[in-house]
Amino acid sequence: MDRFTALADPTRRAILEMLARRGEMAAGDIAAQFDVSAPAISQHLKALREAGLVLVERRGQQRIYRVNVAAMREVEAWAHRLQQQWERRLDALEAFLKSEEEN
């Protein structure tokens, strides 16, 4: 699954936000925060892992998840580039409309 498909789901975004706030969490602790089944959360975690958005470490019986900061920076950089492109286009449109008003 690609990163943006993974980010499209509100539950996965909520998991990422929670991990960003808390640092790292066991899969069971993550599941306990949601009103869905543990297997459903497991599938969300799998999607996030496959998209490279979270890292997982096995500690005994537990799987500990944390945000993959490098991957999130890549997403942020992409979004920033897109924002800049739209700002340039909107600035050009604004300039065009002002010039039309003056004529």
XYZ file of N, CA and C in Angstrom:
309
model
N 0.852 -1.181 0.000
C 0.000 0.000 0.000
C 0.893 1.238 0.000
N 0.534 2.223 -0.823
C 1.350 3.437 -0.834
C 0.972 4.329 0.349
N 1.818 5.287 0.619
C 1.652 6.121 1.815
C 0.354 6.904 1.810
N -0.007 7.436 0.661
C -1.201 8.280 0.627
C -2.482 7.464 0.744
N -2.470 6.260 0.230
C -3.619 5.371 0.427
C -3.749 5.032 1.906
N -2.625 4.772 2.554
C -2.646 4.477 3.990
C -3.156 5.672 4.784
N -2.749 6.870 4.389
C -3.165 8.078 5.101
C -4.617 8.460 4.834
N -5.225 7.874 3.827
C -6.609 8.216 3.484
C -7.610 7.729 4.528
N -7.225 6.754 5.313
C -8.152 6.177 6.289
C -8.086 6.942 7.611
N -9.232 7.388 8.142
C -9.223 8.167 9.384
C -8.709 7.396 10.599
N -8.942 6.109 10.663
C -8.429 5.329 11.796
C -6.910 5.270 11.746
N -6.356 5.085 10.564
C -4.892 5.047 10.449
C -4.283 6.404 10.775
N -4.948 7.476 10.352
C -4.444 8.806 10.709
C -4.488 8.998 12.223
N -5.551 8.523 12.857
C -5.667 8.636 14.319
C -4.564 7.838 15.010
N -4.250 6.668 14.486
C -3.158 5.864 15.054
C -1.845 6.625 14.935
N -1.576 7.207 13.765
C -0.340 7.968 13.577
C -0.268 9.159 14.523
N -1.376 9.875 14.677
C -1.395 11.025 15.584
C -1.123 10.590 17.016
N -1.713 9.485 17.421
C -1.503 8.971 18.771
C -0.039 8.579 18.972
N 0.537 7.888 17.997
C 1.945 7.494 18.104
C 2.857 8.718 18.103
N 2.501 9.740 17.339
C 3.306 10.961 17.316
C 3.299 11.636 18.685
N 2.157 11.601 19.362
C 2.052 12.205 20.700
C 2.759 11.376 21.764
N 2.577 10.072 21.710
C 3.040 9.203 22.802
C 4.408 8.582 22.566
N 4.902 8.634 21.360
C 6.215 8.046 21.077
C 6.092 6.649 20.526
N 6.002 5.694 21.393
C 5.849 4.309 20.946
C 4.812 3.618 21.816
N 4.148 2.629 21.210
C 3.086 1.918 21.929
C 3.026 0.480 21.456
N 2.610 -0.387 22.362
C 2.373 -1.785 22.008
C 1.069 -1.875 21.212
N 0.999 -2.870 20.345
C -0.188 -3.055 19.506
C -1.457 -3.160 20.344
N -1.404 -3.887 21.446
C -2.575 -4.038 22.311
C -3.017 -2.725 22.925
N -2.052 -1.881 23.294
C -2.382 -0.570 23.858
C -3.020 0.333 22.805
N -2.546 0.208 21.571
C -3.153 0.974 20.471
C -4.590 0.515 20.282
N -4.790 -0.791 20.200
C -6.128 -1.350 19.976
C -7.099 -0.938 21.076
N -6.608 -0.834 22.308
C -7.470 -0.479 23.437
C -8.028 0.938 23.326
N -7.420 1.768 22.498
C -7.849 3.158 22.352
C -8.984 3.334 21.339
N -9.351 2.261 20.653
C -10.338 2.355 19.579
C -11.527 1.449 19.844
N -12.649 1.854 19.305
C -13.881 1.093 19.469
C -14.095 0.157 18.274
N -13.026 -0.527 17.891
C -13.085 -1.539 16.831
C -12.323 -2.757 17.332
N -12.450 -3.856 16.645
C -11.810 -5.094 17.103
C -10.287 -5.015 16.997
N -9.621 -5.797 17.823
C -8.159 -5.883 17.768
C -7.683 -6.349 16.392
N -8.348 -7.335 15.758
C -7.920 -7.721 14.408
C -8.033 -6.576 13.392
N -9.042 -5.725 13.555
C -9.180 -4.576 12.647
C -8.015 -3.616 12.830
N -7.649 -3.347 14.085
C -6.501 -2.473 14.351
C -5.227 -3.120 13.826
N -5.112 -4.417 13.974
C -3.954 -5.138 13.446
C -3.823 -4.931 11.941
N -4.948 -4.951 11.236
C -4.921 -4.712 9.786
C -4.502 -3.277 9.472
N -4.962 -2.327 10.266
C -4.550 -0.934 10.079
C -3.049 -0.782 10.325
N -2.558 -1.420 11.375
C -1.124 -1.352 11.673
C -0.310 -1.997 10.557
N -0.813 -3.083 10.016
C -0.135 -3.743 8.895
C -0.061 -2.803 7.694
N -1.154 -2.122 7.399
C -1.173 -1.180 6.274
C -0.179 -0.049 6.496
N -0.134 0.478 7.718
C 0.816 1.548 8.036
C 2.255 1.054 7.931
N 2.485 -0.164 8.380
C 3.824 -0.761 8.312
C 4.237 -0.971 6.856
N 3.341 -1.538 6.044
C 3.653 -1.790 4.638
C 3.870 -0.495 3.857
N 3.205 0.571 4.275
C 3.389 1.872 3.638
C 4.654 2.567 4.126
N 5.295 1.995 5.134
C 6.520 2.579 5.667
C 6.297 3.729 6.620
N 5.064 3.922 7.073
C 4.756 5.049 7.947
C 5.025 4.764 9.419
N 5.055 3.497 9.794
C 5.407 3.127 11.162
C 6.502 2.069 11.126
N 7.237 2.030 12.206
C 8.260 1.009 12.406
C 7.793 0.117 13.546
N 8.127 -1.147 13.470
C 7.703 -2.089 14.506
C 8.918 -2.836 15.025
N 8.920 -3.044 16.319
C 10.005 -3.779 16.984
C 9.363 -4.833 17.877
N 9.879 -6.010 17.811
C 9.379 -7.083 18.678
C 10.131 -7.039 20.003
N 9.374 -6.986 21.092
C 9.946 -7.044 22.435
C 9.220 -8.154 23.169
N 9.851 -9.297 23.211
C 9.205 -10.458 23.817
C 7.967 -10.823 23.029
N 6.827 -10.835 23.696
C 5.554 -11.170 23.057
C 4.900 -9.970 22.368
N 5.406 -8.785 22.643
C 4.752 -7.573 22.144
C 5.395 -7.051 20.865
N 4.562 -6.370 20.089
C 5.044 -5.593 18.950
C 4.887 -4.128 19.337
N 5.993 -3.422 19.288
C 6.001 -2.013 19.667
C 6.076 -1.176 18.389
N 5.141 -0.243 18.261
C 5.050 0.596 17.063
C 5.477 2.018 17.379
N 6.084 2.658 16.392
C 6.414 4.083 16.483
C 6.358 4.673 15.075
N 6.208 5.970 14.993
C 6.144 6.661 13.706
C 7.509 6.599 13.035
N 7.509 6.359 11.739
C 8.730 6.436 10.941
C 8.892 7.905 10.551
N 9.709 8.616 11.307
C 9.854 10.061 11.138
C 10.355 10.404 9.736
N 11.292 9.640 9.211
C 11.827 9.920 7.875
C 10.725 9.850 6.821
N 9.866 8.860 6.921
C 8.766 8.726 5.959
C 7.788 9.890 6.088
N 7.495 10.294 7.310
C 6.572 11.406 7.504
C 7.177 12.709 6.987
N 8.482 12.862 7.102
C 9.134 14.051 6.538
C 9.018 14.065 5.020
N 9.105 12.894 4.398
C 8.932 12.812 2.943
C 7.516 13.219 2.546
N 6.530 12.771 3.298
C 5.138 13.149 3.031
C 4.977 14.655 3.207
N 5.561 15.187 4.267
C 5.478 16.620 4.533
C 6.137 17.415 3.413
N 7.291 16.970 2.941
C 7.997 17.663 1.859
C 7.159 17.660 0.582
N 6.526 16.533 0.278
C 5.670 16.454 -0.904
C 4.505 17.431 -0.775
N 3.868 17.443 0.380
C 2.726 18.333 0.603
C 3.160 19.796 0.513
N 4.354 20.097 1.004
C 4.870 21.465 0.948
C 5.106 21.892 -0.501
N 5.676 20.994 -1.309
C 5.889 21.310 -2.732
C 4.557 21.561 -3.430
N 3.573 20.745 -3.127
C 2.248 20.916 -3.718
C 1.636 22.245 -3.290
N 1.795 22.590 -2.034
C 1.281 23.860 -1.521
C 1.935 25.026 -2.254
N 3.244 24.959 -2.446
C 3.950 26.034 -3.146
C 3.456 26.180 -4.581
N 3.233 25.062 -5.257
C 2.721 25.121 -6.629
C 1.369 25.816 -6.679
N 0.484 25.456 -5.761
C -0.839 26.067 -5.743
C -0.770 27.539 -5.352
N 0.117 27.886 -4.446
C 0.257 29.298 -4.078
C 0.714 30.115 -5.271
N 1.672 29.578 -6.060
C 2.129 30.289 -7.262
C 0.978 30.453 -8.251
N 0.215 29.405 -8.461
C -0.916 29.472 -9.398
C -1.978 30.465 -8.928
N -2.272 30.440 -7.646
C -3.275 31.367 -7.124
C -2.778 32.805 -7.168
N -1.482 33.013 -6.902
C -0.906 34.356 -7.015
C -0.991 34.854 -8.453
N -0.704 33.976 -9.414
C -0.791 34.352 -10.831
C -2.232 34.676 -11.212
N -3.177 33.898 -10.721
C -4.589 34.162 -10.993
C -5.005 35.497 -10.394
N -4.574 35.761 -9.180
C -4.906 37.025 -8.527
C -4.348 38.200 -9.320
N -3.099 38.087 -9.773
C -2.485 39.152 -10.567
C -3.247 39.352 -11.878
N -3.640 38.266 -12.514
C -4.398 38.355 -13.761
C -5.735 39.053 -13.534
N -6.439 38.658 -12.496
C -7.745 39.257 -12.219
C -7.624 40.742 -11.895
N -6.588 41.130 -11.180
C -6.368 42.552 -10.875
C -6.092 43.331 -12.149
N -5.294 42.737 -13.043
C -4.987 43.432 -14.302
C -6.238 43.555 -15.172
N -7.124 42.576 -15.114
C -8.381 42.638 -15.868
C -9.296 43.722 -15.306
N -9.303 43.877 -13.986
C -10.126 44.910 -13.355
C -9.654 46.294 -13.757
N -8.337 46.451 -13.885
C -7.758 47.752 -14.218
C -8.018 48.124 -15.671
N -8.237 47.157 -16.514
C -8.458 47.439 -17.949
C -9.879 47.620 -18.243
